[in-house]
mmCIF file of C-alpha atoms in Angstrom:
data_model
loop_
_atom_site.group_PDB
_atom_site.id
_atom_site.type_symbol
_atom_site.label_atom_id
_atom_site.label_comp_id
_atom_site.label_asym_id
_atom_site.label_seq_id
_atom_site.Cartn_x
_atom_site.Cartn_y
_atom_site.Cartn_z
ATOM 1 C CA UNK C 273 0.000 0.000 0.000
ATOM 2 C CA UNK C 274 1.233 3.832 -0.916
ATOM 3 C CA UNK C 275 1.635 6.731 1.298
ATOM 4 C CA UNK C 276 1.196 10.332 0.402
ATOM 5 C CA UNK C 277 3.803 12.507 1.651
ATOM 6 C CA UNK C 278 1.398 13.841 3.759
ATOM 7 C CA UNK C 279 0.212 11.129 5.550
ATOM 8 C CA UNK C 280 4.394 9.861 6.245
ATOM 9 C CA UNK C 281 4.822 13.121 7.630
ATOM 10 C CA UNK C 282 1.666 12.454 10.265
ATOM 11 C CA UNK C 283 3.029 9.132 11.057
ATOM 12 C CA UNK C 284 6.737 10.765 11.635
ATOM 13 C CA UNK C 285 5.460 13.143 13.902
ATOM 14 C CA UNK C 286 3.249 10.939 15.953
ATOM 15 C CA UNK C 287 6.044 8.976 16.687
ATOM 16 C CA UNK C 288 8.442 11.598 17.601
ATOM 17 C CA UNK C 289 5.689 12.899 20.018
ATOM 18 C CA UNK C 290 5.078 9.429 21.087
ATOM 19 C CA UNK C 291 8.972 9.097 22.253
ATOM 20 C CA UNK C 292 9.485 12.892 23.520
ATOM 21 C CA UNK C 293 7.586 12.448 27.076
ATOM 22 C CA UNK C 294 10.550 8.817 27.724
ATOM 23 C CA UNK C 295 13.237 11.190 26.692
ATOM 24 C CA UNK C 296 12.161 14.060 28.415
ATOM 25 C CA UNK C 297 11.838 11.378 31.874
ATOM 26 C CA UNK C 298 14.962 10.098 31.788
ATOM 27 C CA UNK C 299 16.574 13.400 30.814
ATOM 28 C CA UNK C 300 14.489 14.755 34.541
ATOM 29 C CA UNK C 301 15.893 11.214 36.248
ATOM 30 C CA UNK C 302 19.196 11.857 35.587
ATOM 31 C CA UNK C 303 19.132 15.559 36.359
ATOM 32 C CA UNK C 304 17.311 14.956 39.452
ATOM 33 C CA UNK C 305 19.875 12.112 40.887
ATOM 34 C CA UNK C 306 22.982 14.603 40.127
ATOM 35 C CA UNK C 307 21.154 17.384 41.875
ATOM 36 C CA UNK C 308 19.362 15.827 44.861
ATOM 37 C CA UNK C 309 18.910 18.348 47.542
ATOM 38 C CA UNK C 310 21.553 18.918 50.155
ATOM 39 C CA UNK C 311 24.421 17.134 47.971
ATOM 40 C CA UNK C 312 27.173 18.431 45.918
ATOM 41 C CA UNK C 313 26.720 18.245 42.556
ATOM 42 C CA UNK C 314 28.561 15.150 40.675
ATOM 43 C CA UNK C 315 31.495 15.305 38.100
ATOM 44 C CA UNK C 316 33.597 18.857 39.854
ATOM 45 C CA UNK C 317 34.949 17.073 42.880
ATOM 46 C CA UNK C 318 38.707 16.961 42.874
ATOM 47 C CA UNK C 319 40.046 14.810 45.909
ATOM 48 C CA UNK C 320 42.021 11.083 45.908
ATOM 49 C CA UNK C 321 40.551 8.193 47.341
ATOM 50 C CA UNK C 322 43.155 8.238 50.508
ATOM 51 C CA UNK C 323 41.841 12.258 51.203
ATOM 52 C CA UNK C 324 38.350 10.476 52.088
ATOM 53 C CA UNK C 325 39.321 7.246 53.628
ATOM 54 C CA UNK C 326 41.158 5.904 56.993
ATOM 55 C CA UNK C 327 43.870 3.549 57.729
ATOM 56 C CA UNK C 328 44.558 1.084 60.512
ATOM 57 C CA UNK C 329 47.257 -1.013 61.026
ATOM 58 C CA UNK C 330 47.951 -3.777 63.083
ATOM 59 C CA UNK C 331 50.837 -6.220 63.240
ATOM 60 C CA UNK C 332 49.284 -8.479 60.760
ATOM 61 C CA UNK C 333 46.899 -6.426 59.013
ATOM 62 C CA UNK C 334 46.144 -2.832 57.007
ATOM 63 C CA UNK C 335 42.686 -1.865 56.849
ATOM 64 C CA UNK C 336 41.706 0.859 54.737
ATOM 65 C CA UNK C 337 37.849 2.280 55.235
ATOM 66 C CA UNK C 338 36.213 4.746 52.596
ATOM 67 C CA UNK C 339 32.546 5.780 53.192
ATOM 68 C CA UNK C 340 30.460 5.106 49.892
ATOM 69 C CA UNK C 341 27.737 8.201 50.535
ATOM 70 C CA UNK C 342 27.177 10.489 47.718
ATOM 71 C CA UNK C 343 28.023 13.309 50.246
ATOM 72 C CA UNK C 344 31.231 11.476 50.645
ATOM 73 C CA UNK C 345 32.277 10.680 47.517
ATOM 74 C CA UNK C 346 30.977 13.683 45.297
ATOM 75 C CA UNK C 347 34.001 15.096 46.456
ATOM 76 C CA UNK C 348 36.210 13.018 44.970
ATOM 77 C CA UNK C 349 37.547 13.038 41.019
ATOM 78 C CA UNK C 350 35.112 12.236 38.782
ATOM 79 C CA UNK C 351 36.716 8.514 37.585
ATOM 80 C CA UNK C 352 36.642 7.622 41.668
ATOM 81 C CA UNK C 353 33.781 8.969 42.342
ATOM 82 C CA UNK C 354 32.258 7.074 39.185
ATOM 83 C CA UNK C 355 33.919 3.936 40.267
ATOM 84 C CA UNK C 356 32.663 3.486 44.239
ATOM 85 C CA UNK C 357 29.418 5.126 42.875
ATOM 86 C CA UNK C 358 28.997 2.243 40.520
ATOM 87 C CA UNK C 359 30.080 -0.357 42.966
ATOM 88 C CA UNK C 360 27.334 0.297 45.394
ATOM 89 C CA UNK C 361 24.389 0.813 43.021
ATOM 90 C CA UNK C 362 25.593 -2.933 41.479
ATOM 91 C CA UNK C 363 25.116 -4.297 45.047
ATOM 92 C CA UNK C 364 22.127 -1.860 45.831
ATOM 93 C CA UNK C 365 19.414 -5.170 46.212
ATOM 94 C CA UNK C 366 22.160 -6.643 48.492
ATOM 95 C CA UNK C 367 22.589 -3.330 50.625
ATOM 96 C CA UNK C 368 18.892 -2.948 50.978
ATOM 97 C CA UNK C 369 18.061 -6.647 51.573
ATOM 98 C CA UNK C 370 20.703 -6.729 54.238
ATOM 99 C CA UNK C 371 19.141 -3.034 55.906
ATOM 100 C CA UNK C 372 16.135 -5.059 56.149
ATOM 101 C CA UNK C 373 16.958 -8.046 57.587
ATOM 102 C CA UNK C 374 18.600 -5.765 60.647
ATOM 103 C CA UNK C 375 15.576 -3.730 60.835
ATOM 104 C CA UNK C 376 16.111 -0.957 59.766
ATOM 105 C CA UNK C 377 15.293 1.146 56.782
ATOM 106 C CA UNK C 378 18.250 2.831 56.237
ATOM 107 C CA UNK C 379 22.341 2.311 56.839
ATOM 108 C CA UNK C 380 25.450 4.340 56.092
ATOM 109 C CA UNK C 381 27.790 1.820 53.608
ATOM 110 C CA UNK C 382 31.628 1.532 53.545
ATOM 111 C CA UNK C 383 34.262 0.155 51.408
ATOM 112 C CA UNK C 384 36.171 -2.027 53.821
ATOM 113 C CA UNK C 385 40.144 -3.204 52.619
ATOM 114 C CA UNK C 386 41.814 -6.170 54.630
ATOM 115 C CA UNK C 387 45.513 -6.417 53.328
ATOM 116 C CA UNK C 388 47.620 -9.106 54.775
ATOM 117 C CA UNK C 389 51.059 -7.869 56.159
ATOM 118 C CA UNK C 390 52.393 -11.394 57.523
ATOM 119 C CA UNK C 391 51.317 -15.233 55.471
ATOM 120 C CA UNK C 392 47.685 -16.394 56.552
ATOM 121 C CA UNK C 393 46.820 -13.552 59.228
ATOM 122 C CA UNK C 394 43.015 -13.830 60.354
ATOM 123 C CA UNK C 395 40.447 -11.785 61.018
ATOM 124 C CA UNK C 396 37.229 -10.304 62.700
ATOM 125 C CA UNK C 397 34.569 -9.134 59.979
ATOM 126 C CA UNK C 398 32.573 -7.581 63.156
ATOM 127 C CA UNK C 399 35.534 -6.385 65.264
ATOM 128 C CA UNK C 400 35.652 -2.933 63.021
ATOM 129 C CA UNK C 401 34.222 -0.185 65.277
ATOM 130 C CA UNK C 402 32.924 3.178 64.559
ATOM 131 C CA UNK C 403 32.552 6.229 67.270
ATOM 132 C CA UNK C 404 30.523 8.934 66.002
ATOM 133 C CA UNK C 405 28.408 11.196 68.358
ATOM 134 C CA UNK C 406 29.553 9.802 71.558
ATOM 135 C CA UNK C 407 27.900 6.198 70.197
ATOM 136 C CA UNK C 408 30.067 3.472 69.138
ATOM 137 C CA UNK C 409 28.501 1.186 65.903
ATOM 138 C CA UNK C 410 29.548 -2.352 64.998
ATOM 139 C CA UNK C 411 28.879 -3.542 61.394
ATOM 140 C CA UNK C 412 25.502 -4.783 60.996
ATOM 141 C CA UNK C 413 25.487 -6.455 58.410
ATOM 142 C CA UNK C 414 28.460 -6.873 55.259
ATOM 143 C CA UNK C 415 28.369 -8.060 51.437
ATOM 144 C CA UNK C 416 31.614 -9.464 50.290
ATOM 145 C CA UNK C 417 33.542 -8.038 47.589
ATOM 146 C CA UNK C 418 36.515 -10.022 46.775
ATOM 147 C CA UNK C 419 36.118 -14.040 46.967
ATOM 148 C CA UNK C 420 38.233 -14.614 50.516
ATOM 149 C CA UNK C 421 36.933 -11.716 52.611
ATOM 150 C CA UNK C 422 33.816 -14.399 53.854
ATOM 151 C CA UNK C 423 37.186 -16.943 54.594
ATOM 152 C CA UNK C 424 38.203 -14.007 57.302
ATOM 153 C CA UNK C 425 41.657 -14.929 56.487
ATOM 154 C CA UNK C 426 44.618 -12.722 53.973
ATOM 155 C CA UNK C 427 48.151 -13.899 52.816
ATOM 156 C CA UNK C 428 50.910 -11.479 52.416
ATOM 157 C CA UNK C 429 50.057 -8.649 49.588
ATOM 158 C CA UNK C 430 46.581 -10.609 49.739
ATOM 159 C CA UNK C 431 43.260 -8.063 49.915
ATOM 160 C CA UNK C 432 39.634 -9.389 51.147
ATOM 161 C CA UNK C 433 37.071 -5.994 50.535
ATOM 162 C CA UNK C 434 32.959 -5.986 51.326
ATOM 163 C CA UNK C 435 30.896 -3.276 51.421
ATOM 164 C CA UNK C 436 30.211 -2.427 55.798
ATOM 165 C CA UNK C 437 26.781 -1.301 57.060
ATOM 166 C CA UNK C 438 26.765 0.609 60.305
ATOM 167 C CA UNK C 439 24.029 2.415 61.669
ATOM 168 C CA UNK C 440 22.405 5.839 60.482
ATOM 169 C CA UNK C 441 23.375 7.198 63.701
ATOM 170 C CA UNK C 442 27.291 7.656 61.789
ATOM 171 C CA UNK C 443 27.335 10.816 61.197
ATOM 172 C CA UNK C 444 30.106 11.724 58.322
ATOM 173 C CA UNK C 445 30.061 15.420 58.585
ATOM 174 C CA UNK C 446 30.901 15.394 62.338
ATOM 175 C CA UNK C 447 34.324 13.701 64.105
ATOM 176 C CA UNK C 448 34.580 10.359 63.985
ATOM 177 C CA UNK C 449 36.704 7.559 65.673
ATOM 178 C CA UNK C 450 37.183 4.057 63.228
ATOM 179 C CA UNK C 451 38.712 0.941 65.579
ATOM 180 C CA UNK C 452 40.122 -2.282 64.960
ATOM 181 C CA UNK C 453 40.944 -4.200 67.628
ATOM 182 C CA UNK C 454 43.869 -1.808 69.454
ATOM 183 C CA UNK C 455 44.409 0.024 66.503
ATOM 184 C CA UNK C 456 42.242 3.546 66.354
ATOM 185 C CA UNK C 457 42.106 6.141 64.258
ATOM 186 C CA UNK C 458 40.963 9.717 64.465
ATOM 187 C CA UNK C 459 42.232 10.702 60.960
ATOM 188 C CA UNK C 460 38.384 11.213 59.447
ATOM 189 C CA UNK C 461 38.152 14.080 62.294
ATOM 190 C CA UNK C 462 41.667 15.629 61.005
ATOM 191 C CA UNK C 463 40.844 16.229 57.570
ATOM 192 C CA UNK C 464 36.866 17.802 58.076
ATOM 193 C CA UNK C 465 38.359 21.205 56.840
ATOM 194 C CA UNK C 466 39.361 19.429 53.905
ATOM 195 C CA UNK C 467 36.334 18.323 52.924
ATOM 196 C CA UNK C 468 34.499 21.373 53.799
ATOM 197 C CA UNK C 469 36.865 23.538 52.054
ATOM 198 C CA UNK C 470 36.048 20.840 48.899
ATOM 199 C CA UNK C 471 32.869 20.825 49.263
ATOM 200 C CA UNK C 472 32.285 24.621 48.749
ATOM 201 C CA UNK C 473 34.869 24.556 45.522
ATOM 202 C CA UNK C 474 32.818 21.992 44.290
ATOM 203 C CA UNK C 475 29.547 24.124 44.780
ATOM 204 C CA UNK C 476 31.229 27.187 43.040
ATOM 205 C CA UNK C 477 32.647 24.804 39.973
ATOM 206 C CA UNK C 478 29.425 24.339 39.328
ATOM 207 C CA UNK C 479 27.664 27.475 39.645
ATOM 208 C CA UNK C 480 30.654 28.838 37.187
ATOM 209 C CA UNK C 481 29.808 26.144 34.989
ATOM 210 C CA UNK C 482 26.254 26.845 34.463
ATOM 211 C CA UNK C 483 26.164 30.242 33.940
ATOM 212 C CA UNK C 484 25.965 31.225 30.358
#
Protein backbone atom coordinates (compact mmCIF):
# COMPACT_ATOMS: atom_id res chain seq x y z
CA UNK A 1 0.00 0.00 0.00
CA UNK A 2 1.23 3.83 -0.92
CA UNK A 3 1.64 6.73 1.30
CA UNK A 4 1.20 10.33 0.40
CA UNK A 5 3.80 12.51 1.65
CA UNK A 6 1.40 13.84 3.76
CA UNK A 7 0.21 11.13 5.55
CA UNK A 8 4.39 9.86 6.25
CA UNK A 9 4.82 13.12 7.63
CA UNK A 10 1.67 12.45 10.26
CA UNK A 11 3.03 9.13 11.06
CA UNK A 12 6.74 10.76 11.63
CA UNK A 13 5.46 13.14 13.90
CA UNK A 14 3.25 10.94 15.95
CA UNK A 15 6.04 8.98 16.69
CA UNK A 16 8.44 11.60 17.60
CA UNK A 17 5.69 12.90 20.02
CA UNK A 18 5.08 9.43 21.09
CA UNK A 19 8.97 9.10 22.25
CA UNK A 20 9.49 12.89 23.52
CA UNK A 21 7.59 12.45 27.08
CA UNK A 22 10.55 8.82 27.72
CA UNK A 23 13.24 11.19 26.69
CA UNK A 24 12.16 14.06 28.41
CA UNK A 25 11.84 11.38 31.87
CA UNK A 26 14.96 10.10 31.79
CA UNK A 27 16.57 13.40 30.81
CA UNK A 28 14.49 14.75 34.54
CA UNK A 29 15.89 11.21 36.25
CA UNK A 30 19.20 11.86 35.59
CA UNK A 31 19.13 15.56 36.36
CA UNK A 32 17.31 14.96 39.45
CA UNK A 33 19.87 12.11 40.89
CA UNK A 34 22.98 14.60 40.13
CA UNK A 35 21.15 17.38 41.88
CA UNK A 36 19.36 15.83 44.86
CA UNK A 37 18.91 18.35 47.54
CA UNK A 38 21.55 18.92 50.16
CA UNK A 39 24.42 17.13 47.97
CA UNK A 40 27.17 18.43 45.92
CA UNK A 41 26.72 18.25 42.56
CA UNK A 42 28.56 15.15 40.67
CA UNK A 43 31.49 15.31 38.10
CA UNK A 44 33.60 18.86 39.85
CA UNK A 45 34.95 17.07 42.88
CA UNK A 46 38.71 16.96 42.87
CA UNK A 47 40.05 14.81 45.91
CA UNK A 48 42.02 11.08 45.91
CA UNK A 49 40.55 8.19 47.34
CA UNK A 50 43.15 8.24 50.51
CA UNK A 51 41.84 12.26 51.20
CA UNK A 52 38.35 10.48 52.09
CA UNK A 53 39.32 7.25 53.63
CA UNK A 54 41.16 5.90 56.99
CA UNK A 55 43.87 3.55 57.73
CA UNK A 56 44.56 1.08 60.51
CA UNK A 57 47.26 -1.01 61.03
CA UNK A 58 47.95 -3.78 63.08
CA UNK A 59 50.84 -6.22 63.24
CA UNK A 60 49.28 -8.48 60.76
CA UNK A 61 46.90 -6.43 59.01
CA UNK A 62 46.14 -2.83 57.01
CA UNK A 63 42.69 -1.87 56.85
CA UNK A 64 41.71 0.86 54.74
CA UNK A 65 37.85 2.28 55.23
CA UNK A 66 36.21 4.75 52.60
CA UNK A 67 32.55 5.78 53.19
CA UNK A 68 30.46 5.11 49.89
CA UNK A 69 27.74 8.20 50.53
CA UNK A 70 27.18 10.49 47.72
CA UNK A 71 28.02 13.31 50.25
CA UNK A 72 31.23 11.48 50.64
CA UNK A 73 32.28 10.68 47.52
CA UNK A 74 30.98 13.68 45.30
CA UNK A 75 34.00 15.10 46.46
CA UNK A 76 36.21 13.02 44.97
CA UNK A 77 37.55 13.04 41.02
CA UNK A 78 35.11 12.24 38.78
CA UNK A 79 36.72 8.51 37.59
CA UNK A 80 36.64 7.62 41.67
CA UNK A 81 33.78 8.97 42.34
CA UNK A 82 32.26 7.07 39.18
CA UNK A 83 33.92 3.94 40.27
CA UNK A 84 32.66 3.49 44.24
CA UNK A 85 29.42 5.13 42.88
CA UNK A 86 29.00 2.24 40.52
CA UNK A 87 30.08 -0.36 42.97
CA UNK A 88 27.33 0.30 45.39
CA UNK A 89 24.39 0.81 43.02
CA UNK A 90 25.59 -2.93 41.48
CA UNK A 91 25.12 -4.30 45.05
CA UNK A 92 22.13 -1.86 45.83
CA UNK A 93 19.41 -5.17 46.21
CA UNK A 94 22.16 -6.64 48.49
CA UNK A 95 22.59 -3.33 50.63
CA UNK A 96 18.89 -2.95 50.98
CA UNK A 97 18.06 -6.65 51.57
CA UNK A 98 20.70 -6.73 54.24
CA UNK A 99 19.14 -3.03 55.91
CA UNK A 100 16.13 -5.06 56.15
CA UNK A 101 16.96 -8.05 57.59
CA UNK A 102 18.60 -5.76 60.65
CA UNK A 103 15.58 -3.73 60.84
CA UNK A 104 16.11 -0.96 59.77
CA UNK A 105 15.29 1.15 56.78
CA UNK A 106 18.25 2.83 56.24
CA UNK A 107 22.34 2.31 56.84
CA UNK A 108 25.45 4.34 56.09
CA UNK A 109 27.79 1.82 53.61
CA UNK A 110 31.63 1.53 53.54
CA UNK A 111 34.26 0.16 51.41
CA UNK A 112 36.17 -2.03 53.82
CA UNK A 113 40.14 -3.20 52.62
CA UNK A 114 41.81 -6.17 54.63
CA UNK A 115 45.51 -6.42 53.33
CA UNK A 116 47.62 -9.11 54.77
CA UNK A 117 51.06 -7.87 56.16
CA UNK A 118 52.39 -11.39 57.52
CA UNK A 119 51.32 -15.23 55.47
CA UNK A 120 47.68 -16.39 56.55
CA UNK A 121 46.82 -13.55 59.23
CA UNK A 122 43.02 -13.83 60.35
CA UNK A 123 40.45 -11.78 61.02
CA UNK A 124 37.23 -10.30 62.70
CA UNK A 125 34.57 -9.13 59.98
CA UNK A 126 32.57 -7.58 63.16
CA UNK A 127 35.53 -6.38 65.26
CA UNK A 128 35.65 -2.93 63.02
CA UNK A 129 34.22 -0.19 65.28
CA UNK A 130 32.92 3.18 64.56
CA UNK A 131 32.55 6.23 67.27
CA UNK A 132 30.52 8.93 66.00
CA UNK A 133 28.41 11.20 68.36
CA UNK A 134 29.55 9.80 71.56
CA UNK A 135 27.90 6.20 70.20
CA UNK A 136 30.07 3.47 69.14
CA UNK A 137 28.50 1.19 65.90
CA UNK A 138 29.55 -2.35 65.00
CA UNK A 139 28.88 -3.54 61.39
CA UNK A 140 25.50 -4.78 61.00
CA UNK A 141 25.49 -6.45 58.41
CA UNK A 142 28.46 -6.87 55.26
CA UNK A 143 28.37 -8.06 51.44
CA UNK A 144 31.61 -9.46 50.29
CA UNK A 145 33.54 -8.04 47.59
CA UNK A 146 36.51 -10.02 46.78
CA UNK A 147 36.12 -14.04 46.97
CA UNK A 148 38.23 -14.61 50.52
CA UNK A 149 36.93 -11.72 52.61
CA UNK A 150 33.82 -14.40 53.85
CA UNK A 151 37.19 -16.94 54.59
CA UNK A 152 38.20 -14.01 57.30
CA UNK A 153 41.66 -14.93 56.49
CA UNK A 154 44.62 -12.72 53.97
CA UNK A 155 48.15 -13.90 52.82
CA UNK A 156 50.91 -11.48 52.42
CA UNK A 157 50.06 -8.65 49.59
CA UNK A 158 46.58 -10.61 49.74
CA UNK A 159 43.26 -8.06 49.92
CA UNK A 160 39.63 -9.39 51.15
CA UNK A 161 37.07 -5.99 50.54
CA UNK A 162 32.96 -5.99 51.33
CA UNK A 163 30.90 -3.28 51.42
CA UNK A 164 30.21 -2.43 55.80
CA UNK A 165 26.78 -1.30 57.06
CA UNK A 166 26.77 0.61 60.30
CA UNK A 167 24.03 2.42 61.67
CA UNK A 168 22.41 5.84 60.48
CA UNK A 169 23.37 7.20 63.70
CA UNK A 170 27.29 7.66 61.79
CA UNK A 171 27.34 10.82 61.20
CA UNK A 172 30.11 11.72 58.32
CA UNK A 173 30.06 15.42 58.58
CA UNK A 174 30.90 15.39 62.34
CA UNK A 175 34.32 13.70 64.10
CA UNK A 176 34.58 10.36 63.98
CA UNK A 177 36.70 7.56 65.67
CA UNK A 178 37.18 4.06 63.23
CA UNK A 179 38.71 0.94 65.58
CA UNK A 180 40.12 -2.28 64.96
CA UNK A 181 40.94 -4.20 67.63
CA UNK A 182 43.87 -1.81 69.45
CA UNK A 183 44.41 0.02 66.50
CA UNK A 184 42.24 3.55 66.35
CA UNK A 185 42.11 6.14 64.26
CA UNK A 186 40.96 9.72 64.47
CA UNK A 187 42.23 10.70 60.96
CA UNK A 188 38.38 11.21 59.45
CA UNK A 189 38.15 14.08 62.29
CA UNK A 190 41.67 15.63 61.00
CA UNK A 191 40.84 16.23 57.57
CA UNK A 192 36.87 17.80 58.08
CA UNK A 193 38.36 21.21 56.84
CA UNK A 194 39.36 19.43 53.91
CA UNK A 195 36.33 18.32 52.92
CA UNK A 196 34.50 21.37 53.80
CA UNK A 197 36.86 23.54 52.05
CA UNK A 198 36.05 20.84 48.90
CA UNK A 199 32.87 20.82 49.26
CA UNK A 200 32.28 24.62 48.75
CA UNK A 201 34.87 24.56 45.52
CA UNK A 202 32.82 21.99 44.29
CA UNK A 203 29.55 24.12 44.78
CA UNK A 204 31.23 27.19 43.04
CA UNK A 205 32.65 24.80 39.97
CA UNK A 206 29.42 24.34 39.33
CA UNK A 207 27.66 27.47 39.64
CA UNK A 208 30.65 28.84 37.19
CA UNK A 209 29.81 26.14 34.99
CA UNK A 210 26.25 26.84 34.46
CA UNK A 211 26.16 30.24 33.94
CA UNK A 212 25.97 31.22 30.36
Amino acid sequence: MRFSRSCLELLLLTAVAACAPAHRAAAQSNTTAAQEPGLPPVGFGSLRQDQVGVNLATTNLRIRVIPLEEEVIRLLAPDAYRSLHDMRESRLTEIRAAARAAGRDSVKAFMVTFFGLQPQTRFSPDDLLITSQNSTYRPIGHIAITPRFNENQVDVREQAAAIYLYEPGVVLQRPMTVAYGVAASDAWTATLNLRNAERTRVLARASTTSQP
